Amino acid sequence: SGNPGNPQVTFLDQWDGSQSQTVATMTQFGSDVVVGTEDAFVLGGNSEGEGFQNQGLYRVPLSGAAVTKMTSFIDYDSPMLIGTVGNDVIYTPDRNAIVRTSSTGDTTLAMNANLATCESGAPFCQHRRVWLDDTWLYWVADASIQRVNLATQAQETLVQDMTDPPTSVTSDACNVYWTAWNMTDPPSLYAMRR
């Protein structure tokens, strides 16, 4: 939650089903959060107009221990949190590299991922262009769906050269699903075995 009196302060509140409790307070504006088994991970920085300065990735222990800054980003980077596996955080610092950070260090899962972003004013811009399940990390890149195995870091192209570019991706225990659309036809939903 934010602090209306000071937009540079972020509270991480935990809801137990009947009441909330503040787990941590950050002196940065928190713009994104994902939660692992023991820690939350927050993208934070100082809000300056419509942008952020001094951005970083912060580890916020759910136990209430001190918040620590894990890494810093250059102001023109476009970091994005993707998700967690156990207590590892997966993120992109710049929409090209995909990184998995654990207590033992960083592992680069993909380079030159060219993660697609929503264009300003584009319809259906709330869809997920990156998806994480228990085995794979999937992402939309141009007219293809890419994936990387979380255990082996083996990367592959799932589908490519689609006439209608994919706009979102997700999965369940058996299949991978994605949507695709163009400006003249209704959106289509595709599925294939994982």
PDB file of C-alpha atoms in Angstrom:
ATOM      1  CA  SER A   1       0.000   0.000   0.000  1.00  0.00           C
ATOM      2  CA  GLY A   2       1.117   3.565  -0.546  1.00  0.00           C
ATOM      3  CA  ASN A   3       1.328   6.485   1.798  1.00  0.00           C
ATOM      4  CA  PRO A   4      -0.854   9.379   0.578  1.00  0.00           C
ATOM      5  CA  GLY A   5       1.097  11.828   2.730  1.00  0.00           C
ATOM      6  CA  ASN A   6       4.442  10.775   1.243  1.00  0.00           C
ATOM      7  CA  PRO A   7       4.474   8.996  -2.145  1.00  0.00           C
ATOM      8  CA  GLN A   8       8.136   8.078  -1.558  1.00  0.00           C
ATOM      9  CA  VAL A   9       7.161   5.633   1.227  1.00  0.00           C
ATOM     10  CA  THR A  10       5.694   2.182   0.591  1.00  0.00           C
ATOM     11  CA  PHE A  11       4.185  -0.140   3.170  1.00  0.00           C
ATOM     12  CA  LEU A  12       4.138  -3.890   2.500  1.00  0.00           C
ATOM     13  CA  ASP A  13       1.033  -5.150   4.252  1.00  0.00           C
ATOM     14  CA  GLN A  14       0.164  -8.823   4.751  1.00  0.00           C
ATOM     15  CA  TRP A  15      -3.500  -9.865   4.963  1.00  0.00           C
ATOM     16  CA  ASP A  16      -4.282 -12.921   7.100  1.00  0.00           C
ATOM     17  CA  GLY A  17      -7.936 -13.198   6.083  1.00  0.00           C
ATOM     18  CA  SER A  18      -9.330 -10.946   8.767  1.00  0.00           C
ATOM     19  CA  GLN A  19      -6.865  -8.093   9.216  1.00  0.00           C
ATOM     20  CA  SER A  20      -3.750  -6.607   7.689  1.00  0.00           C
ATOM     21  CA  GLN A  21      -0.387  -6.133   9.332  1.00  0.00           C
ATOM     22  CA  THR A  22       2.496  -4.023   8.039  1.00  0.00           C
ATOM     23  CA  VAL A  23       5.455  -6.322   7.384  1.00  0.00           C
ATOM     24  CA  ALA A  24       7.856  -3.650   6.132  1.00  0.00           C
ATOM     25  CA  THR A  25       8.162   0.008   5.291  1.00  0.00           C
ATOM     26  CA  MET A  26      10.314   1.163   2.398  1.00  0.00           C
ATOM     27  CA  THR A  27      11.516   4.721   1.848  1.00  0.00           C
ATOM     28  CA  GLN A  28      11.110   4.194  -1.915  1.00  0.00           C
ATOM     29  CA  PHE A  29       8.016   4.222  -4.092  1.00  0.00           C
ATOM     30  CA  GLY A  30       7.171   0.544  -4.745  1.00  0.00           C
ATOM     31  CA  SER A  31       5.996   0.072  -8.322  1.00  0.00           C
ATOM     32  CA  ASP A  32       5.751  -3.753  -8.585  1.00  0.00           C
ATOM     33  CA  VAL A  33       5.794  -6.713  -6.191  1.00  0.00           C
ATOM     34  CA  VAL A  34       5.991 -10.523  -6.345  1.00  0.00           C
ATOM     35  CA  VAL A  35       6.002 -12.838  -3.338  1.00  0.00           C
ATOM     36  CA  GLY A  36       8.150 -15.927  -2.741  1.00  0.00           C
ATOM     37  CA  THR A  37       8.029 -18.459   0.083  1.00  0.00           C
ATOM     38  CA  GLU A  38       9.961 -16.287   2.574  1.00  0.00           C
ATOM     39  CA  ASP A  39      10.392 -12.881   0.942  1.00  0.00           C
ATOM     40  CA  ALA A  40       8.545 -10.356  -1.150  1.00  0.00           C
ATOM     41  CA  PHE A  41      10.484  -8.668  -3.950  1.00  0.00           C
ATOM     42  CA  VAL A  42       9.713  -5.052  -4.800  1.00  0.00           C
ATOM     43  CA  LEU A  43      10.803  -2.765  -7.622  1.00  0.00           C
ATOM     44  CA  GLY A  44      11.248   0.610  -6.027  1.00  0.00           C
ATOM     45  CA  GLY A  45      12.683   4.013  -6.685  1.00  0.00           C
ATOM     46  CA  ASN A  46      12.153   7.713  -6.226  1.00  0.00           C
ATOM     47  CA  SER A  47       9.230   9.068  -8.227  1.00  0.00           C
ATOM     48  CA  GLU A  48      10.230  12.058 -10.323  1.00  0.00           C
ATOM     49  CA  GLY A  49       7.345  13.397 -12.386  1.00  0.00           C
ATOM     50  CA  GLU A  50       6.098  10.525 -14.507  1.00  0.00           C
ATOM     51  CA  GLY A  51       9.251   8.424 -14.134  1.00  0.00           C
ATOM     52  CA  PHE A  52      11.480   6.805 -11.550  1.00  0.00           C
ATOM     53  CA  GLN A  53      15.016   7.599 -10.471  1.00  0.00           C
ATOM     54  CA  ASN A  54      17.432   5.411  -8.508  1.00  0.00           C
ATOM     55  CA  GLN A  55      15.451   2.251  -9.240  1.00  0.00           C
ATOM     56  CA  GLY A  56      16.317  -0.964  -7.490  1.00  0.00           C
ATOM     57  CA  LEU A  57      15.167  -4.476  -6.679  1.00  0.00           C
ATOM     58  CA  TYR A  58      14.504  -4.917  -2.972  1.00  0.00           C
ATOM     59  CA  ARG A  59      14.188  -8.089  -0.866  1.00  0.00           C
ATOM     60  CA  VAL A  60      11.493  -7.642   1.785  1.00  0.00           C
ATOM     61  CA  PRO A  61      11.502 -10.513   4.311  1.00  0.00           C
ATOM     62  CA  LEU A  62       7.965 -11.545   5.257  1.00  0.00           C
ATOM     63  CA  SER A  63       9.326 -12.163   8.767  1.00  0.00           C
ATOM     64  CA  GLY A  64       9.661  -8.420   9.260  1.00  0.00           C
ATOM     65  CA  ALA A  65      13.474  -8.372   9.058  1.00  0.00           C
ATOM     66  CA  ALA A  66      15.221  -5.429   7.393  1.00  0.00           C
ATOM     67  CA  VAL A  67      14.615  -4.601   3.734  1.00  0.00           C
ATOM     68  CA  THR A  68      17.743  -4.952   1.559  1.00  0.00           C
ATOM     69  CA  LYS A  69      18.515  -3.565  -1.878  1.00  0.00           C
ATOM     70  CA  MET A  70      19.564  -6.461  -4.118  1.00  0.00           C
ATOM     71  CA  THR A  71      20.510  -4.554  -7.259  1.00  0.00           C
ATOM     72  CA  SER A  72      20.269  -1.120  -8.874  1.00  0.00           C
ATOM     73  CA  PHE A  73      19.028  -0.218 -12.327  1.00  0.00           C
ATOM     74  CA  ILE A  74      20.133   2.541 -14.664  1.00  0.00           C
ATOM     75  CA  ASP A  75      17.411   5.159 -15.013  1.00  0.00           C
ATOM     76  CA  TYR A  76      16.663   4.342 -18.664  1.00  0.00           C
ATOM     77  CA  ASP A  77      16.270   0.604 -17.986  1.00  0.00           C
ATOM     78  CA  SER A  78      12.770  -0.851 -17.916  1.00  0.00           C
ATOM     79  CA  PRO A  79      12.901  -3.455 -15.149  1.00  0.00           C
ATOM     80  CA  MET A  80       9.940  -5.755 -14.652  1.00  0.00           C
ATOM     81  CA  LEU A  81       9.266  -8.448 -12.083  1.00  0.00           C
ATOM     82  CA  ILE A  82       8.095 -11.715 -13.634  1.00  0.00           C
ATOM     83  CA  GLY A  83       7.485 -14.025 -10.671  1.00  0.00           C
ATOM     84  CA  THR A  84       9.003 -16.329  -8.107  1.00  0.00           C
ATOM     85  CA  VAL A  85      10.030 -19.978  -7.919  1.00  0.00           C
ATOM     86  CA  GLY A  86      10.256 -20.932  -4.257  1.00  0.00           C
ATOM     87  CA  ASN A  87      12.132 -17.973  -2.853  1.00  0.00           C
ATOM     88  CA  ASP A  88      13.992 -17.098  -6.080  1.00  0.00           C
ATOM     89  CA  VAL A  89      12.879 -13.992  -7.958  1.00  0.00           C
ATOM     90  CA  ILE A  90      12.757 -13.882 -11.756  1.00  0.00           C
ATOM     91  CA  TYR A  91      12.878 -10.484 -13.412  1.00  0.00           C
ATOM     92  CA  THR A  92      14.153  -8.554 -16.383  1.00  0.00           C
ATOM     93  CA  PRO A  93      16.359  -5.539 -15.746  1.00  0.00           C
ATOM     94  CA  ASP A  94      15.972  -4.170 -19.272  1.00  0.00           C
ATOM     95  CA  ARG A  95      13.361  -6.206 -21.230  1.00  0.00           C
ATOM     96  CA  ASN A  96      16.207  -8.140 -22.904  1.00  0.00           C
ATOM     97  CA  ALA A  97      17.896 -10.237 -20.212  1.00  0.00           C
ATOM     98  CA  ILE A  98      15.848 -12.541 -17.977  1.00  0.00           C
ATOM     99  CA  VAL A  99      17.522 -13.193 -14.636  1.00  0.00           C
ATOM    100  CA  ARG A 100      16.824 -15.611 -11.778  1.00  0.00           C
ATOM    101  CA  THR A 101      18.245 -14.465  -8.440  1.00  0.00           C
ATOM    102  CA  SER A 102      18.596 -16.837  -5.503  1.00  0.00           C
ATOM    103  CA  SER A 103      20.415 -16.619  -2.195  1.00  0.00           C
ATOM    104  CA  THR A 104      23.506 -17.999  -3.981  1.00  0.00           C
ATOM    105  CA  GLY A 105      23.554 -15.513  -6.850  1.00  0.00           C
ATOM    106  CA  ASP A 106      22.224 -14.664 -10.298  1.00  0.00           C
ATOM    107  CA  THR A 107      21.536 -17.018 -13.203  1.00  0.00           C
ATOM    108  CA  THR A 108      20.817 -15.555 -16.626  1.00  0.00           C
ATOM    109  CA  LEU A 109      17.941 -17.555 -18.107  1.00  0.00           C
ATOM    110  CA  ALA A 110      17.842 -15.709 -21.441  1.00  0.00           C
ATOM    111  CA  MET A 111      19.662 -12.940 -23.274  1.00  0.00           C
ATOM    112  CA  ASN A 112      18.185 -10.835 -26.078  1.00  0.00           C
ATOM    113  CA  ALA A 113      14.669 -11.905 -25.084  1.00  0.00           C
ATOM    114  CA  ASN A 114      13.267  -8.705 -26.608  1.00  0.00           C
ATOM    115  CA  LEU A 115      10.249  -8.843 -24.324  1.00  0.00           C
ATOM    116  CA  ALA A 116       7.319  -7.230 -26.046  1.00  0.00           C
ATOM    117  CA  THR A 117       5.733  -4.317 -24.232  1.00  0.00           C
ATOM    118  CA  CYS A 118       2.346  -2.729 -24.637  1.00  0.00           C
ATOM    119  CA  GLU A 119       2.310   0.244 -26.935  1.00  0.00           C
ATOM    120  CA  SER A 120       0.697   3.353 -25.538  1.00  0.00           C
ATOM    121  CA  GLY A 121      -3.016   3.337 -26.305  1.00  0.00           C
ATOM    122  CA  ALA A 122      -2.993  -0.217 -27.714  1.00  0.00           C
ATOM    123  CA  PRO A 123      -6.199  -2.173 -27.047  1.00  0.00           C
ATOM    124  CA  PHE A 124      -6.017  -5.176 -24.680  1.00  0.00           C
ATOM    125  CA  CYS A 125      -2.892  -3.749 -23.101  1.00  0.00           C
ATOM    126  CA  GLN A 126      -3.413  -5.460 -19.725  1.00  0.00           C
ATOM    127  CA  HIS A 127      -2.549  -8.953 -20.947  1.00  0.00           C
ATOM    128  CA  ARG A 128       0.480 -10.915 -19.762  1.00  0.00           C
ATOM    129  CA  ARG A 129       3.297 -11.151 -22.287  1.00  0.00           C
ATOM    130  CA  VAL A 130       5.455 -13.140 -19.848  1.00  0.00           C
ATOM    131  CA  TRP A 131       4.321 -16.223 -17.930  1.00  0.00           C
ATOM    132  CA  LEU A 132       5.997 -18.478 -15.389  1.00  0.00           C
ATOM    133  CA  ASP A 133       4.904 -21.991 -14.414  1.00  0.00           C
ATOM    134  CA  ASP A 134       6.620 -24.738 -12.425  1.00  0.00           C
ATOM    135  CA  THR A 135       8.909 -25.800 -15.306  1.00  0.00           C
ATOM    136  CA  TRP A 136       9.081 -23.057 -17.927  1.00  0.00           C
ATOM    137  CA  LEU A 137       9.262 -19.321 -18.388  1.00  0.00           C
ATOM    138  CA  TYR A 138       7.371 -18.209 -21.541  1.00  0.00           C
ATOM    139  CA  TRP A 139       7.424 -14.846 -23.291  1.00  0.00           C
ATOM    140  CA  VAL A 140       6.083 -13.119 -26.378  1.00  0.00           C
ATOM    141  CA  ALA A 141       8.837 -11.861 -28.693  1.00  0.00           C
ATOM    142  CA  ASP A 142       7.770 -10.280 -31.964  1.00  0.00           C
ATOM    143  CA  ALA A 143       5.733 -12.929 -33.863  1.00  0.00           C
ATOM    144  CA  SER A 144       6.833 -15.846 -31.677  1.00  0.00           C
ATOM    145  CA  ILE A 145       6.483 -17.479 -28.275  1.00  0.00           C
ATOM    146  CA  GLN A 146       9.798 -18.347 -26.618  1.00  0.00           C
ATOM    147  CA  ARG A 147      10.435 -20.423 -23.513  1.00  0.00           C
ATOM    148  CA  VAL A 148      13.316 -21.377 -21.240  1.00  0.00           C
ATOM    149  CA  ASN A 149      13.498 -24.379 -18.914  1.00  0.00           C
ATOM    150  CA  LEU A 150      13.957 -23.204 -15.321  1.00  0.00           C
ATOM    151  CA  ALA A 151      16.112 -26.204 -14.352  1.00  0.00           C
ATOM    152  CA  THR A 152      18.408 -26.508 -17.380  1.00  0.00           C
ATOM    153  CA  GLN A 153      18.237 -22.968 -18.867  1.00  0.00           C
ATOM    154  CA  ALA A 154      17.587 -24.599 -22.274  1.00  0.00           C
ATOM    155  CA  GLN A 155      15.828 -22.042 -24.466  1.00  0.00           C
ATOM    156  CA  GLU A 156      13.564 -22.860 -27.392  1.00  0.00           C
ATOM    157  CA  THR A 157      11.038 -21.316 -29.735  1.00  0.00           C
ATOM    158  CA  LEU A 158       7.600 -22.740 -29.088  1.00  0.00           C
ATOM    159  CA  VAL A 159       5.843 -21.127 -32.070  1.00  0.00           C
ATOM    160  CA  GLN A 160       7.146 -18.651 -34.610  1.00  0.00           C
ATOM    161  CA  ASP A 161       6.271 -16.642 -37.709  1.00  0.00           C
ATOM    162  CA  MET A 162       2.624 -16.317 -36.762  1.00  0.00           C
ATOM    163  CA  THR A 163       0.512 -14.282 -39.174  1.00  0.00           C
ATOM    164  CA  ASP A 164      -1.287 -12.636 -36.261  1.00  0.00           C
ATOM    165  CA  PRO A 165       1.249 -11.680 -33.595  1.00  0.00           C
ATOM    166  CA  PRO A 166       0.778 -13.256 -30.161  1.00  0.00           C
ATOM    167  CA  THR A 167      -0.408 -10.847 -27.495  1.00  0.00           C
ATOM    168  CA  SER A 168      -0.427 -12.923 -24.293  1.00  0.00           C
ATOM    169  CA  VAL A 169       0.696 -16.299 -22.987  1.00  0.00           C
ATOM    170  CA  THR A 170      -0.255 -18.573 -20.079  1.00  0.00           C
ATOM    171  CA  SER A 171      -0.194 -22.274 -19.183  1.00  0.00           C
ATOM    172  CA  ASP A 172      -1.770 -24.938 -17.025  1.00  0.00           C
ATOM    173  CA  ALA A 173      -0.554 -28.424 -16.081  1.00  0.00           C
ATOM    174  CA  CYS A 174      -1.056 -29.757 -19.613  1.00  0.00           C
ATOM    175  CA  ASN A 175      -1.096 -26.948 -22.173  1.00  0.00           C
ATOM    176  CA  VAL A 176       0.324 -23.597 -23.190  1.00  0.00           C
ATOM    177  CA  TYR A 177      -2.241 -21.017 -24.335  1.00  0.00           C
ATOM    178  CA  TRP A 178      -1.823 -17.754 -26.149  1.00  0.00           C
ATOM    179  CA  THR A 179      -3.934 -15.116 -27.799  1.00  0.00           C
ATOM    180  CA  ALA A 180      -3.249 -13.444 -31.104  1.00  0.00           C
ATOM    181  CA  TRP A 181      -5.045 -10.742 -33.007  1.00  0.00           C
ATOM    182  CA  ASN A 182      -4.760  -8.206 -35.770  1.00  0.00           C
ATOM    183  CA  MET A 183      -6.592  -4.950 -36.323  1.00  0.00           C
ATOM    184  CA  THR A 184      -9.302  -6.433 -38.585  1.00  0.00           C
ATOM    185  CA  ASP A 185     -10.236  -9.818 -37.051  1.00  0.00           C
ATOM    186  CA  PRO A 186     -11.393 -10.815 -33.578  1.00  0.00           C
ATOM    187  CA  PRO A 187      -8.744 -12.232 -31.200  1.00  0.00           C
ATOM    188  CA  SER A 188      -7.960 -15.942 -31.431  1.00  0.00           C
ATOM    189  CA  LEU A 189      -7.063 -18.331 -28.613  1.00  0.00           C
ATOM    190  CA  TYR A 190      -4.474 -21.050 -29.341  1.00  0.00           C
ATOM    191  CA  ALA A 191      -3.354 -24.057 -27.303  1.00  0.00           C
ATOM    192  CA  MET A 192      -0.669 -26.728 -27.576  1.00  0.00           C
ATOM    193  CA  ARG A 193       0.675 -29.460 -25.294  1.00  0.00           C
ATOM    194  CA  ARG A 194       3.484 -28.374 -22.963  1.00  0.00           C
TER     195      ARG A 194
END
